[in-house]
Coordinates of C-alpha atoms in Angstrom, one line a residue:
X1114 CA -29.5 -5.1 42.4
X1115 CA -26.9 -4.2 40.1
X1116 CA -25.7 -6.8 37.7
X1117 CA -22.1 -5.6 37.9
X1118 CA -19.9 -4.7 40.8
X1119 CA -16.5 -3.3 40.2
X1120 CA -13.4 -2.2 42.4
X1121 CA -11.7 -0.1 39.7
X1122 CA -8.8 1.0 41.6
X1123 CA -8.6 -1.8 44.4
X1124 CA -6.1 -4.4 44.1
X1125 CA -7.2 -7.3 46.4
X1126 CA -6.4 -10.9 45.7
X1127 CA -8.1 -12.1 48.8
X1128 CA -11.3 -10.4 48.0
X1129 CA -14.0 -12.6 49.9
X1130 CA -17.3 -11.3 48.6
X1131 CA -19.3 -13.9 46.7
X1132 CA -21.5 -12.6 43.7
X1133 CA -25.2 -13.1 44.2
X1134 CA -27.4 -14.6 41.6
X1135 CA -27.3 -12.3 38.6
X1136 CA -24.2 -10.6 39.5
X1137 CA -20.8 -10.3 38.1
X1138 CA -18.0 -9.1 40.5
X1139 CA -14.9 -7.7 38.7
X1140 CA -11.7 -6.8 40.6
X1141 CA -7.8 -6.3 39.9
X1142 CA -5.6 -8.6 41.8
X1143 CA -2.2 -7.8 43.2
X1144 CA -0.5 -8.7 39.7
X1145 CA -2.8 -6.2 38.0
X1146 CA -4.9 -8.9 36.4
X1147 CA -8.6 -8.3 35.9
X1148 CA -10.7 -11.1 37.3
X1149 CA -14.3 -12.2 37.9
X1150 CA -15.2 -13.6 41.3
X1151 CA -17.0 -16.9 40.9
X1152 CA -20.0 -18.2 43.2
X1153 CA -17.6 -21.0 44.6
X1154 CA -15.2 -18.3 45.7
X1155 CA -12.6 -18.9 43.0
X1156 CA -11.8 -16.3 40.5
X1157 CA -11.1 -16.3 36.7
X1158 CA -8.8 -14.0 34.8
X1159 CA -10.5 -11.7 32.4
X1160 CA -7.6 -9.8 31.0
X1161 CA -4.0 -9.1 32.0
X1162 CA -3.7 -5.4 32.2
X1163 CA 0.0 -5.8 32.2
X1164 CA 0.1 -7.5 28.8
X1165 CA -1.4 -4.6 26.9
X1166 CA 1.0 -1.7 26.5
X1167 CA -0.3 1.5 26.1
X1168 CA -0.5 2.9 22.5
X1169 CA 2.4 5.3 21.4
X1170 CA 1.8 8.8 22.6
X1171 CA 3.3 10.5 19.2
X1172 CA 0.0 12.0 18.0
X1173 CA -0.3 9.2 15.3
X1174 CA -3.3 7.0 15.0
X1175 CA -3.0 3.4 16.0
X1176 CA -5.2 0.2 16.2
X1177 CA -4.7 -3.0 17.8
X1178 CA -3.7 -6.1 15.6
X1179 CA -2.3 -9.3 16.7
X1180 CA -1.5 -8.1 20.2
X1181 CA 0.4 -5.1 18.9
X1182 CA -0.3 -1.5 18.1
X1183 CA -0.3 -0.8 14.4
X1184 CA -0.2 2.7 13.0
X1185 CA -3.2 3.7 11.0
X1186 CA -3.1 6.5 8.6
X1187 CA -6.5 7.8 7.9
X1188 CA -7.5 9.4 4.8
X1189 CA -4.9 11.0 2.6
X1190 CA -1.5 11.0 3.9
X1191 CA 1.3 13.2 2.3
X1192 CA 4.8 11.6 2.9
X1193 CA 7.8 13.5 2.1
X1194 CA 10.4 10.8 3.0
X1195 CA 11.9 8.7 0.4
X1196 CA 11.6 5.7 0.5
X1197 CA 8.1 5.1 2.2
X1198 CA 7.7 1.9 4.0
X1199 CA 4.0 0.8 4.2
X1200 CA 2.8 -0.7 7.4
X1201 CA 1.4 -4.2 7.6
X1202 CA -2.4 -4.3 8.3
X1203 CA -3.1 -0.8 7.3
X1204 CA -5.7 -0.1 4.7
X1205 CA -5.1 3.5 3.7
X1206 CA -3.8 5.9 1.0
X1207 CA -0.3 7.1 0.5
X1208 CA 0.1 10.3 -1.4
X1209 CA 3.8 10.8 -2.0
X1210 CA 4.9 14.3 -1.7
X1211 CA 8.4 13.9 -3.0
X1212 CA 9.2 13.3 -6.7
X1213 CA 10.8 10.0 -7.3
X1214 CA 9.6 8.3 -4.1
X1215 CA 10.0 4.6 -3.8
X1216 CA 7.3 2.8 -1.8
X1217 CA 8.2 -0.4 -0.1
X1218 CA 5.9 -3.2 0.6
X1219 CA 5.6 -4.5 4.4
X1220 CA 7.9 -7.2 5.5
X1221 CA 5.2 -8.9 7.2
X1222 CA 1.5 -9.1 6.1
X1223 CA -1.5 -11.6 6.0
X1224 CA -3.7 -12.2 3.0
X1225 CA -6.3 -9.5 2.5
X1226 CA -3.8 -6.6 3.6
X1227 CA -3.7 -3.8 1.3
X1228 CA -2.8 -0.2 0.8
X1229 CA -3.3 2.5 -1.9
X1230 CA -1.0 4.8 -3.4
X1231 CA -2.0 8.0 -5.3
X1232 CA 0.8 9.7 -7.4
X1233 CA -0.3 13.4 -7.3
X1234 CA 0.6 16.9 -6.1
X1235 CA 4.4 17.6 -6.4
X1236 CA 5.1 14.0 -7.0
X1237 CA 5.4 13.4 -10.8
X1238 CA 6.6 9.8 -10.4
X1239 CA 6.7 7.1 -7.8
X1240 CA 8.0 3.6 -7.8
X1241 CA 5.5 1.0 -6.5
X1242 CA 6.2 -2.8 -6.6
X1243 CA 9.2 -2.0 -8.8
X1244 CA 7.2 -0.1 -11.4
X1245 CA 7.5 3.5 -12.0
X1246 CA 4.1 5.3 -12.0
X1247 CA 3.3 9.0 -13.1
X1248 CA 0.9 11.6 -11.8
X1249 CA -2.5 10.7 -11.7
X1250 CA -2.0 7.0 -11.2
X1251 CA -3.8 5.0 -8.5
X1252 CA -2.1 1.8 -7.5
X1253 CA -3.9 -0.8 -5.1
X1254 CA -1.4 -3.3 -3.5
X1255 CA -2.9 -6.3 -2.3
X1256 CA -1.3 -9.1 -0.3
X1257 CA -2.5 -12.5 -1.7
X1258 CA -1.1 -15.9 -0.5
X1259 CA 2.6 -15.0 -0.3
X1260 CA 3.2 -12.1 -2.6
X1261 CA 2.0 -8.5 -3.1
X1262 CA 0.2 -7.9 -6.3
X1263 CA -0.6 -4.3 -8.0
X1264 CA -4.0 -3.4 -9.5
X1265 CA -3.3 0.1 -11.0
X1266 CA -5.7 2.7 -12.6
X1267 CA -4.1 4.7 -15.2
X1268 CA -5.0 8.2 -16.4
X1269 CA -6.6 8.0 -19.9
X1270 CA -5.8 9.7 -23.2
X1271 CA -2.5 11.3 -22.1
X1272 CA -0.7 12.6 -25.1
X1273 CA 3.1 13.4 -25.1
X1274 CA 5.1 15.3 -27.6
X1275 CA 9.1 14.8 -27.3
X1276 CA 11.9 15.8 -29.4
X1277 CA 14.8 14.2 -27.5
X1278 CA 15.5 11.1 -25.6
X1279 CA 12.5 10.1 -23.5
X1280 CA 11.6 7.4 -20.9
X1281 CA 7.8 6.7 -21.3
X1282 CA 5.8 6.9 -18.1
X1283 CA 3.1 4.6 -16.9
X1284 CA 0.6 7.4 -17.3
X1285 CA 1.4 7.9 -20.9
X1286 CA -0.7 6.8 -23.6
X1287 CA 0.4 8.2 -26.9
X1288 CA 3.9 9.5 -27.6
X1289 CA 4.7 11.7 -30.6
X1290 CA 8.2 12.4 -31.7
X1291 CA 8.1 15.7 -33.5
X1292 CA 11.8 16.1 -34.6
X1293 CA 15.3 14.4 -34.7
X1294 CA 16.5 10.8 -34.2
X1295 CA 16.6 9.6 -30.7
X1296 CA 15.7 6.8 -28.4
X1297 CA 12.4 6.2 -26.7
X1298 CA 12.5 3.8 -23.8
X1299 CA 9.4 1.7 -22.7
X1300 CA 9.0 1.2 -18.9
X1301 CA 9.0 -2.4 -17.6
X1302 CA 6.3 -4.7 -18.8
X1303 CA 6.0 -6.6 -15.6
X1304 CA 3.0 -5.8 -13.4
X1305 CA 1.1 -3.8 -16.0
X1306 CA -0.4 -6.5 -18.3
X1307 CA -2.8 -5.0 -20.9
X1308 CA -1.1 -1.8 -20.8
X1309 CA -0.7 -0.2 -24.2
X1310 CA 1.5 2.6 -25.7
X1311 CA 1.5 4.2 -29.3
X1312 CA 4.5 5.9 -30.6
X1313 CA 4.2 8.2 -33.5
X1314 CA 6.9 9.6 -35.5
X1315 CA 5.9 12.8 -37.0
X1316 CA 9.5 14.1 -37.6
X1317 CA 12.1 13.5 -40.2
X1318 CA 14.4 11.2 -38.2
X1319 CA 14.2 7.8 -37.0
X1320 CA 13.0 6.7 -33.5
X1321 CA 14.5 3.8 -31.6
X1322 CA 12.0 2.0 -29.3
X1323 CA 14.0 0.4 -26.6
X1324 CA 12.9 -1.6 -23.4
X1325 CA 14.2 -1.9 -19.9
X1326 CA 15.7 -5.0 -18.0
X1327 CA 16.6 -6.9 -21.3
X1328 CA 12.7 -7.2 -22.1
X1329 CA 11.7 -7.6 -25.7
X1330 CA 9.1 -6.3 -28.3
X1331 CA 7.7 -9.3 -30.0
X1332 CA 11.0 -11.1 -29.3
X1333 CA 13.3 -8.2 -30.6
X1334 CA 15.5 -6.0 -28.3
X1335 CA 14.2 -2.9 -30.1
X1336 CA 12.2 -1.6 -32.9
X1337 CA 12.8 1.4 -35.3
X1338 CA 10.0 3.8 -36.3
X1339 CA 10.6 5.8 -39.4
X1340 CA 9.0 9.1 -40.5
X1341 CA 5.1 9.1 -40.6
X1342 CA 5.1 5.6 -38.9
X1343 CA 3.3 4.7 -35.7
X1344 CA 3.9 1.7 -33.6
X1345 CA 1.8 0.1 -30.8
X1346 CA 2.6 -2.3 -28.2
X1347 CA 0.9 -4.0 -25.3
X1348 CA 2.2 -5.7 -22.0
X1349 CA 1.9 -9.5 -21.6
X1350 CA 3.0 -9.1 -18.1
X1351 CA 6.6 -10.1 -19.0
X1352 CA 7.6 -8.4 -22.4
X1353 CA 6.1 -6.2 -24.9
X1354 CA 4.1 -7.3 -27.8
X1355 CA 3.6 -5.4 -31.0
X1356 CA 0.0 -5.1 -32.3

């Protein structure tokens, strides 16, 4: 005899059949609740079908989490909107398709949630966790305890030559000023501990190395780099330090 007996479409709260040894009888009662019939004639609720809403029917992918449907973006996801808001619980890659996209952390998350942003394609910059990253950067955002933390991976050995005011990108490594006197501005030192930049002045003018958000370079607001000089800085997570 079959171990299971199931009335898949029948709603009958007064079902009187009693399971035999080794059997499990399943039925749906008048309230739409899936129950098992016990040998003593009582029944036990298995699941409340009315309490589990259907997944949204909008062609997106969803998974169940904490009694709710959560959107799951599988694989590489190109998103043109600005800003992007990541979804709590997802473990996926966002590939911003629009230059200058800002990615916002989920408002609600639990320890271990993470998402990954790849700045690629037409997106030459993207802001993640308040930091601007350039093409080729891969940023993993992980929720630990009560905050989001960035773990970026940077392209290596990117050399840039400039001759006018320039804002250094996270992906830059060496910036060479080839002519004129102008200002080169470092990005924020927050969230990029250990990141280094070397600024070289191969021109005839004077380069002013400035910071953002009132940060400092070894305690100073700015540094002057004269002809044929170079200057290297490293982030300590809060400010820049001269090497």
